[in-house]
Amino acid sequence: MIYDIAIIGAGCAGLSLAHQISKTNQNKKVLIVDSKTEFQNDRTWSFWKTDDHDFEDCLEKQWSNFEVKNKEQIKIFNQTKYPYQTINSLKFYEKIKNNLNDKFVLKLGFQINDIQKTSEVFQIKNNNEVIESKLIFDSRVPEIKIGNLYQHFYGLTIETDQNAFDENKLTLMDFKQKEQGVHFFYILPFKSNLALIETTWLSKLNGLNKDKYVDEIHQYIQNDLGINQFNIIREEIGAIPMFRRSSKNETGYYDIGIRGNINRMSTGYAFPYIQAHSKIIANALDQLSFKRPISAKYEFLDQLFVKVLKSHTNQMPDIFFRLFDQNNQESVIRFLSSEGSWLDDMKIISKMPKLLFLKNLFN
């Protein structure tokens, strides 16, 4: 049997693409393969809801209020137009898996050994079988490139025996001054005694040092939040590139998701762009020409932002803090979500240290 489409990876990007293809009612035979053997609540995908999406029934929680902290300063944003949403990944996986039609085949525990192209099809091989497909969309997480700039993080979802959190307000960034990169903590309070707490770095990465992250997050929980007793519900670790990798997009073979650079470099946000890209692909399968969901304007601004980050790391917490302008709350969110008008963009850019950015623009 030759499949029309093979999707490698049953994570956010792979399953989002399968979902969009199934919605278009195309008569295509689709294979989805993944090395994992079961679905778990293994990821946290958060974003501001600036557009409608298909996964409101998969929400863990949403918030209308958030805060940003830097040194002894705090900015609190109270807005309702664009709620900040978090998806429960297990609900997401199960929803898509249960709604795929009989044209879709899902193979878990499939460890790929090799992919080869013949004159007409791609051959996907493991130890036991060879699968053939006309098209491949590859969503596997790319290997870390040592020495490159990443947003890397480690998070714990913890439960306490006391009401330790304001469940109506998330902490988007709580900056800590460091010399070797930008460091902040991130708190999503699901209940007054249940929250995800992440230690997050924007820095050059030589590997994911779990022991270091664990020490940081335990110190923060105890010293900054004043929590001494808690149960760990789950953990999460990862790294999102703050650069553009060489993406494989030969005829018939396409990288998607983080592998395909479908994320904002400056923020790490990916979920909304993956949904938009999946729709683009599903509606253009016959043309095999897929535009990117992130505009050239925001690619340019992100490239500039990353240059400033590399050359003026110690100033970045102050720059981030200035970016969050309480007088232009909706403009800030649209800007960070790639939905800003030129007026929105100018409002945000006006808050930045202009000479610093101009210097990096021409370097």
Tab-separated table of C-alpha atoms in Angstrom:
chain	number	residue	atom	x	y	z
A	1	MET	CA	0.000	0.000	0.000
A	2	ILE	CA	1.279	3.447	-0.925
A	3	TYR	CA	0.071	6.320	1.248
A	4	ASP	CA	-0.661	9.731	-0.199
A	5	ILE	CA	0.805	11.454	2.872
A	6	ALA	CA	3.061	10.328	5.714
A	7	ILE	CA	3.260	12.550	8.801
A	8	ILE	CA	6.293	11.871	10.977
A	9	GLY	CA	5.606	12.782	14.574
A	10	ALA	CA	2.281	12.660	16.420
A	11	GLY	CA	2.855	15.819	18.443
A	12	CYS	CA	1.399	19.297	18.095
A	13	ALA	CA	2.464	19.947	14.484
A	14	GLY	CA	1.887	16.451	13.151
A	15	LEU	CA	-1.556	15.992	14.668
A	16	SER	CA	-2.604	19.563	13.850
A	17	LEU	CA	-1.846	18.867	10.199
A	18	ALA	CA	-3.747	15.563	10.345
A	19	HIS	CA	-6.687	17.403	11.922
A	20	GLN	CA	-6.791	20.030	9.175
A	21	ILE	CA	-6.472	17.459	6.395
A	22	SER	CA	-9.346	15.469	7.891
A	23	LYS	CA	-11.499	18.614	8.050
A	24	THR	CA	-11.122	19.270	4.322
A	25	ASN	CA	-12.695	15.854	3.540
A	26	GLN	CA	-9.959	15.007	1.076
A	27	ASN	CA	-9.901	11.440	-0.145
A	28	LYS	CA	-6.274	10.888	0.816
A	29	LYS	CA	-4.680	7.965	2.612
A	30	VAL	CA	-2.648	9.378	5.496
A	31	LEU	CA	-0.141	7.622	7.749
A	32	ILE	CA	1.014	9.099	11.086
A	33	VAL	CA	4.036	7.523	12.798
A	34	ASP	CA	5.705	8.286	16.122
A	35	SER	CA	8.350	6.560	18.237
A	36	LYS	CA	6.382	7.064	21.484
A	37	THR	CA	4.138	4.231	22.602
A	38	GLU	CA	1.342	6.248	24.228
A	39	PHE	CA	-0.063	9.761	24.542
A	40	GLN	CA	0.514	11.668	27.776
A	41	ASN	CA	-0.042	15.183	29.087
A	42	ASP	CA	3.589	15.955	28.258
A	43	ARG	CA	3.537	19.526	26.942
A	44	THR	CA	2.155	22.953	27.790
A	45	TRP	CA	1.073	25.151	24.864
A	46	SER	CA	0.082	28.682	25.799
A	47	PHE	CA	-0.789	31.769	23.772
A	48	TRP	CA	-3.025	34.805	23.608
A	49	LYS	CA	-6.242	34.034	21.820
A	50	THR	CA	-6.311	36.688	19.104
A	51	ASP	CA	-8.110	34.394	16.622
A	52	ASP	CA	-10.581	31.545	16.878
A	53	HIS	CA	-9.197	27.999	16.950
A	54	ASP	CA	-10.546	24.450	17.110
A	55	PHE	CA	-9.381	23.531	20.601
A	56	GLU	CA	-11.451	25.506	23.091
A	57	ASP	CA	-12.610	22.151	24.471
A	58	CYS	CA	-8.979	21.219	25.205
A	59	LEU	CA	-8.191	24.187	27.456
A	60	GLU	CA	-6.549	23.625	30.808
A	61	LYS	CA	-7.378	27.205	31.792
A	62	GLN	CA	-7.451	30.776	30.521
A	63	TRP	CA	-6.643	34.088	32.213
A	64	SER	CA	-7.547	37.710	31.607
A	65	ASN	CA	-4.900	39.124	33.942
A	66	PHE	CA	-1.128	38.803	33.948
A	67	GLU	CA	1.906	40.442	35.499
A	68	VAL	CA	5.521	41.136	34.539
A	69	LYS	CA	8.197	41.643	37.229
A	70	ASN	CA	11.668	43.134	36.967
A	71	LYS	CA	13.783	43.859	40.034
A	72	GLU	CA	11.340	45.486	42.477
A	73	GLN	CA	8.937	46.693	39.768
A	74	ILE	CA	5.656	45.045	38.793
A	75	LYS	CA	3.336	45.759	35.876
A	76	ILE	CA	-0.152	44.262	36.062
A	77	PHE	CA	-2.301	43.895	32.958
A	78	ASN	CA	-6.041	43.573	33.344
A	79	GLN	CA	-7.676	42.942	29.994
A	80	THR	CA	-10.391	40.651	28.669
A	81	LYS	CA	-10.332	40.992	24.863
A	82	TYR	CA	-7.445	38.561	24.386
A	83	PRO	CA	-7.398	35.846	27.057
A	84	TYR	CA	-4.192	33.941	27.640
A	85	GLN	CA	-4.954	30.272	27.091
A	86	THR	CA	-3.218	27.006	27.940
A	87	ILE	CA	-3.990	23.778	26.112
A	88	ASN	CA	-4.028	20.419	27.902
A	89	SER	CA	-1.897	18.368	25.501
A	90	LEU	CA	-3.502	15.018	26.370
A	91	LYS	CA	-6.978	16.394	25.617
A	92	PHE	CA	-5.571	17.759	22.357
A	93	TYR	CA	-4.029	14.411	21.367
A	94	GLU	CA	-7.145	12.436	22.249
A	95	LYS	CA	-9.518	14.818	20.463
A	96	ILE	CA	-7.628	14.595	17.192
A	97	LYS	CA	-6.980	10.851	17.433
A	98	ASN	CA	-10.642	10.114	18.097
A	99	ASN	CA	-11.905	12.282	15.232
A	100	LEU	CA	-9.708	11.023	12.399
A	101	ASN	CA	-11.585	9.090	9.727
A	102	ASP	CA	-10.763	5.615	8.410
A	103	LYS	CA	-8.397	7.036	5.779
A	104	PHE	CA	-5.914	7.767	8.593
A	105	VAL	CA	-3.585	5.157	10.076
A	106	LEU	CA	-1.751	5.925	13.342
A	107	LYS	CA	1.325	3.837	14.215
A	108	LEU	CA	2.854	4.447	17.657
A	109	GLY	CA	6.101	2.827	18.727
A	110	PHE	CA	7.456	3.189	15.193
A	111	GLN	CA	11.197	3.875	15.351
A	112	ILE	CA	12.438	5.172	11.993
A	113	ASN	CA	15.819	3.839	10.885
A	114	ASP	CA	16.017	5.381	7.442
A	115	ILE	CA	14.112	7.388	4.849
A	116	GLN	CA	14.967	6.990	1.185
A	117	LYS	CA	13.499	8.427	-1.983
A	118	THR	CA	12.886	6.323	-5.057
A	119	SER	CA	11.836	7.723	-8.413
A	120	GLU	CA	8.185	7.941	-7.336
A	121	VAL	CA	7.818	7.538	-3.564
A	122	PHE	CA	9.562	7.900	-0.229
A	123	GLN	CA	10.378	4.743	1.719
A	124	ILE	CA	10.192	4.977	5.512
A	125	LYS	CA	12.001	2.079	7.155
A	126	ASN	CA	12.209	0.574	10.605
A	127	ASN	CA	13.450	-2.840	11.706
A	128	ASN	CA	10.301	-4.665	10.677
A	129	GLU	CA	8.740	-2.943	7.684
A	130	VAL	CA	9.038	-0.474	4.866
A	131	ILE	CA	6.250	2.070	4.330
A	132	GLU	CA	5.853	4.000	1.109
A	133	SER	CA	4.348	7.465	0.731
A	134	LYS	CA	4.102	10.085	-2.005
A	135	LEU	CA	4.552	13.009	0.429
A	136	ILE	CA	6.240	13.386	3.813
A	137	PHE	CA	5.659	16.060	6.454
A	138	ASP	CA	8.308	15.768	9.157
A	139	SER	CA	7.591	17.256	12.601
A	140	ARG	CA	10.294	15.549	14.668
A	141	VAL	CA	12.029	17.760	17.217
A	142	PRO	CA	15.378	18.833	15.729
A	143	GLU	CA	18.603	18.069	17.554
A	144	ILE	CA	20.048	20.859	19.684
A	145	LYS	CA	22.801	22.796	17.924
A	146	ILE	CA	25.426	23.351	20.597
A	147	GLY	CA	26.423	26.971	21.103
A	148	ASN	CA	23.339	28.458	19.444
A	149	LEU	CA	20.757	30.729	21.059
A	150	TYR	CA	17.684	29.016	22.524
A	151	GLN	CA	14.771	29.667	24.807
A	152	HIS	CA	15.278	26.691	27.113
A	153	PHE	CA	13.177	25.803	30.107
A	154	TYR	CA	12.275	23.339	32.816
A	155	GLY	CA	8.887	23.355	34.494
A	156	LEU	CA	7.162	21.657	37.391
A	157	THR	CA	3.440	21.423	37.935
A	158	ILE	CA	3.108	21.402	41.717
A	159	GLU	CA	0.267	20.985	44.194
A	160	THR	CA	0.400	22.588	47.632
A	161	ASP	CA	-1.574	22.036	50.830
A	162	GLN	CA	-2.242	25.776	51.072
A	163	ASN	CA	-3.730	28.467	48.835
A	164	ALA	CA	-0.411	29.680	47.454
A	165	PHE	CA	-1.467	31.220	44.107
A	166	ASP	CA	-3.806	33.831	42.715
A	167	GLU	CA	-5.537	31.580	40.197
A	168	ASN	CA	-6.913	34.565	38.263
A	169	LYS	CA	-3.523	36.084	37.387
A	170	LEU	CA	-0.527	34.489	35.687
A	171	THR	CA	3.083	35.625	36.006
A	172	LEU	CA	4.369	35.974	32.469
A	173	MET	CA	7.922	36.970	33.382
A	174	ASP	CA	9.674	37.374	36.734
A	175	PHE	CA	13.215	38.395	35.761
A	176	LYS	CA	16.358	37.457	37.658
A	177	GLN	CA	19.611	39.258	36.894
A	178	LYS	CA	22.218	36.915	35.413
A	179	GLU	CA	25.401	37.490	33.436
A	180	GLN	CA	25.256	34.446	31.160
A	181	GLY	CA	21.810	35.067	29.633
A	182	VAL	CA	18.296	36.356	30.209
A	183	HIS	CA	16.617	34.415	33.023
A	184	PHE	CA	13.043	34.577	34.247
A	185	PHE	CA	10.356	32.483	35.923
A	186	TYR	CA	6.882	31.842	34.525
A	187	ILE	CA	3.838	30.810	36.580
A	188	LEU	CA	0.531	29.451	35.302
A	189	PRO	CA	-1.819	29.098	38.310
A	190	PHE	CA	-4.461	26.517	37.427
A	191	LYS	CA	-5.965	26.583	40.922
A	192	SER	CA	-5.129	28.364	44.159
A	193	ASN	CA	-3.048	25.324	45.140
A	194	LEU	CA	-1.984	24.039	41.699
A	195	ALA	CA	0.409	25.730	39.246
A	196	LEU	CA	2.998	25.213	36.565
A	197	ILE	CA	6.251	27.000	37.440
A	198	GLU	CA	9.021	27.237	34.851
A	199	THR	CA	12.590	28.452	34.950
A	200	THR	CA	13.316	29.926	31.519
A	201	TRP	CA	16.542	31.060	29.870
A	202	LEU	CA	17.311	32.954	26.679
A	203	SER	CA	20.948	32.054	26.154
A	204	LYS	CA	23.451	29.999	24.209
A	205	LEU	CA	22.862	26.350	24.947
A	206	ASN	CA	25.373	23.553	25.472
A	207	GLY	CA	22.776	21.025	26.591
A	208	LEU	CA	19.743	20.718	28.830
A	209	ASN	CA	21.174	20.690	32.359
A	210	LYS	CA	18.283	19.295	34.364
A	211	ASP	CA	20.112	19.353	37.700
A	212	LYS	CA	20.781	23.086	37.304
A	213	TYR	CA	17.145	23.784	36.385
A	214	VAL	CA	15.855	21.712	39.308
A	215	ASP	CA	18.026	23.663	41.744
A	216	GLU	CA	16.844	27.008	40.303
A	217	ILE	CA	13.177	26.151	40.436
A	218	HIS	CA	13.294	24.687	43.957
A	219	GLN	CA	15.072	27.794	45.242
A	220	TYR	CA	12.475	30.022	43.559
A	221	ILE	CA	9.548	28.044	44.952
A	222	GLN	CA	10.944	28.171	48.474
A	223	ASN	CA	12.631	31.591	48.623
A	224	ASP	CA	10.480	33.725	46.309
A	225	LEU	CA	7.086	32.049	46.633
A	226	GLY	CA	7.510	30.951	50.259
A	227	ILE	CA	6.314	27.406	49.549
A	228	ASN	CA	8.101	24.687	51.539
A	229	GLN	CA	5.805	21.707	51.086
A	230	PHE	CA	4.500	20.614	47.691
A	231	ASN	CA	3.839	17.558	45.564
A	232	ILE	CA	5.204	17.332	42.025
A	233	ILE	CA	2.473	16.387	39.543
A	234	ARG	CA	4.571	16.398	36.379
A	235	GLU	CA	7.659	17.953	34.818
A	236	GLU	CA	8.505	19.380	31.417
A	237	ILE	CA	11.806	20.263	29.758
A	238	GLY	CA	12.601	21.681	26.343
A	239	ALA	CA	14.405	24.146	24.097
A	240	ILE	CA	13.021	26.370	21.334
A	241	PRO	CA	15.546	27.759	18.818
A	242	MET	CA	15.932	31.525	18.588
A	243	PHE	CA	17.422	31.174	15.118
A	244	ARG	CA	16.338	29.772	11.761
A	245	ARG	CA	17.671	26.315	11.015
A	246	SER	CA	18.072	24.957	7.500
A	247	SER	CA	14.700	23.408	6.805
A	248	LYS	CA	14.287	20.438	4.481
A	249	ASN	CA	11.746	21.428	1.857
A	250	GLU	CA	12.620	19.411	-1.212
A	251	THR	CA	9.817	18.425	-3.547
A	252	GLY	CA	7.571	16.066	-1.648
A	253	TYR	CA	9.404	16.331	1.714
A	254	TYR	CA	8.534	19.204	4.059
A	255	ASP	CA	9.565	20.114	7.590
A	256	ILE	CA	6.771	21.431	9.821
A	257	GLY	CA	6.404	22.692	13.394
A	258	ILE	CA	9.558	23.801	15.217
A	259	ARG	CA	11.534	21.701	12.727
A	260	GLY	CA	10.143	23.907	9.971
A	261	ASN	CA	10.799	27.189	11.832
A	262	ILE	CA	7.108	27.692	12.628
A	263	ASN	CA	7.618	29.718	15.789
A	264	ARG	CA	8.361	33.322	16.731
A	265	MET	CA	12.084	33.610	17.412
A	266	SER	CA	11.655	36.416	19.930
A	267	THR	CA	8.944	34.806	22.061
A	268	GLY	CA	9.053	31.066	21.378
A	269	TYR	CA	5.293	30.984	20.753
A	270	ALA	CA	4.412	28.279	18.238
A	271	PHE	CA	0.902	26.872	18.769
A	272	PRO	CA	-1.101	29.534	16.839
A	273	TYR	CA	1.397	29.505	13.958
A	274	ILE	CA	1.286	25.715	13.749
A	275	GLN	CA	-2.513	25.897	13.473
A	276	ALA	CA	-2.288	28.529	10.724
A	277	HIS	CA	0.413	26.601	8.847
A	278	SER	CA	-1.595	23.371	9.067
A	279	LYS	CA	-4.578	25.098	7.463
A	280	ILE	CA	-2.371	26.504	4.696
A	281	ILE	CA	-0.935	23.071	3.921
A	282	ALA	CA	-4.287	21.265	4.030
A	283	ASN	CA	-5.771	23.761	1.565
A	284	ALA	CA	-2.823	23.628	-0.837
A	285	LEU	CA	-1.876	19.958	-0.940
A	286	ASP	CA	-2.381	19.720	-4.686
A	287	GLN	CA	-0.268	22.810	-5.397
A	288	LEU	CA	2.568	21.771	-2.994
A	289	SER	CA	3.328	25.420	-2.330
A	290	PHE	CA	2.953	26.452	1.298
A	291	LYS	CA	3.499	30.020	2.465
A	292	ARG	CA	4.777	30.727	5.954
A	293	PRO	CA	2.312	31.942	8.615
A	294	ILE	CA	4.758	34.486	10.093
A	295	SER	CA	5.051	37.638	8.002
A	296	ALA	CA	8.316	39.081	6.700
A	297	LYS	CA	7.715	42.095	8.972
A	298	TYR	CA	7.865	40.033	12.147
A	299	GLU	CA	10.736	37.903	10.841
A	300	PHE	CA	12.732	41.108	10.337
A	301	LEU	CA	11.839	42.490	13.772
A	302	ASP	CA	12.712	39.179	15.422
A	303	GLN	CA	16.084	39.017	13.667
A	304	LEU	CA	16.848	42.514	14.959
A	305	PHE	CA	15.646	41.624	18.449
A	306	VAL	CA	17.915	38.567	18.554
A	307	LYS	CA	20.923	40.657	17.465
A	308	VAL	CA	20.278	43.056	20.355
A	309	LEU	CA	19.839	40.126	22.733
A	310	LYS	CA	23.206	38.670	21.739
A	311	SER	CA	25.114	41.931	22.043
A	312	HIS	CA	23.356	43.503	25.050
A	313	THR	CA	22.180	40.582	27.164
A	314	ASN	CA	22.347	42.455	30.465
A	315	GLN	CA	19.931	45.121	29.187
A	316	MET	CA	17.272	42.707	27.959
A	317	PRO	CA	15.177	42.417	31.162
A	318	ASP	CA	14.768	46.212	31.151
A	319	ILE	CA	13.925	46.159	27.420
A	320	PHE	CA	11.310	43.447	27.912
A	321	PHE	CA	9.856	45.362	30.837
A	322	ARG	CA	9.581	48.534	28.741
A	323	LEU	CA	7.919	46.589	25.927
A	324	PHE	CA	4.980	45.739	28.197
A	325	ASP	CA	3.290	49.127	28.059
A	326	GLN	CA	0.231	49.238	30.315
A	327	ASN	CA	-1.258	52.082	28.275
A	328	ASN	CA	-1.265	49.945	25.127
A	329	GLN	CA	-2.182	46.526	26.456
A	330	GLU	CA	-3.994	45.267	23.370
A	331	SER	CA	-1.283	46.591	21.033
A	332	VAL	CA	1.357	44.707	23.043
A	333	ILE	CA	-0.551	41.444	22.753
A	334	ARG	CA	-1.230	41.871	19.031
A	335	PHE	CA	2.463	42.678	18.484
A	336	LEU	CA	3.624	39.580	20.377
A	337	SER	CA	1.041	37.479	18.516
A	338	SER	CA	2.108	38.739	15.047
A	339	GLU	CA	-1.299	40.342	14.613
A	340	GLY	CA	-0.307	43.984	15.014
A	341	SER	CA	-1.126	46.789	12.636
A	342	TRP	CA	1.641	49.206	11.736
A	343	LEU	CA	0.176	51.542	14.380
A	344	ASP	CA	0.435	48.778	17.002
A	345	ASP	CA	4.002	48.077	15.959
A	346	MET	CA	4.986	51.734	16.130
A	347	LYS	CA	3.508	52.045	19.628
A	348	ILE	CA	5.671	49.164	20.825
A	349	ILE	CA	8.811	50.112	18.919
A	350	SER	CA	8.579	53.656	20.340
A	351	LYS	CA	9.139	52.179	23.801
A	352	MET	CA	12.418	50.543	22.787
A	353	PRO	CA	15.895	52.137	23.165
A	354	LYS	CA	16.113	53.461	19.609
A	355	LEU	CA	19.853	54.099	19.400
A	356	LEU	CA	20.602	50.600	20.594
A	357	PHE	CA	18.329	49.003	18.005
A	358	LEU	CA	19.521	51.288	15.206
A	359	LYS	CA	23.125	50.396	15.988
A	360	ASN	CA	22.322	46.699	15.634
A	361	LEU	CA	20.215	47.306	12.536
A	362	PHE	CA	23.268	48.484	10.609
A	363	ASN	CA	25.790	46.033	12.063
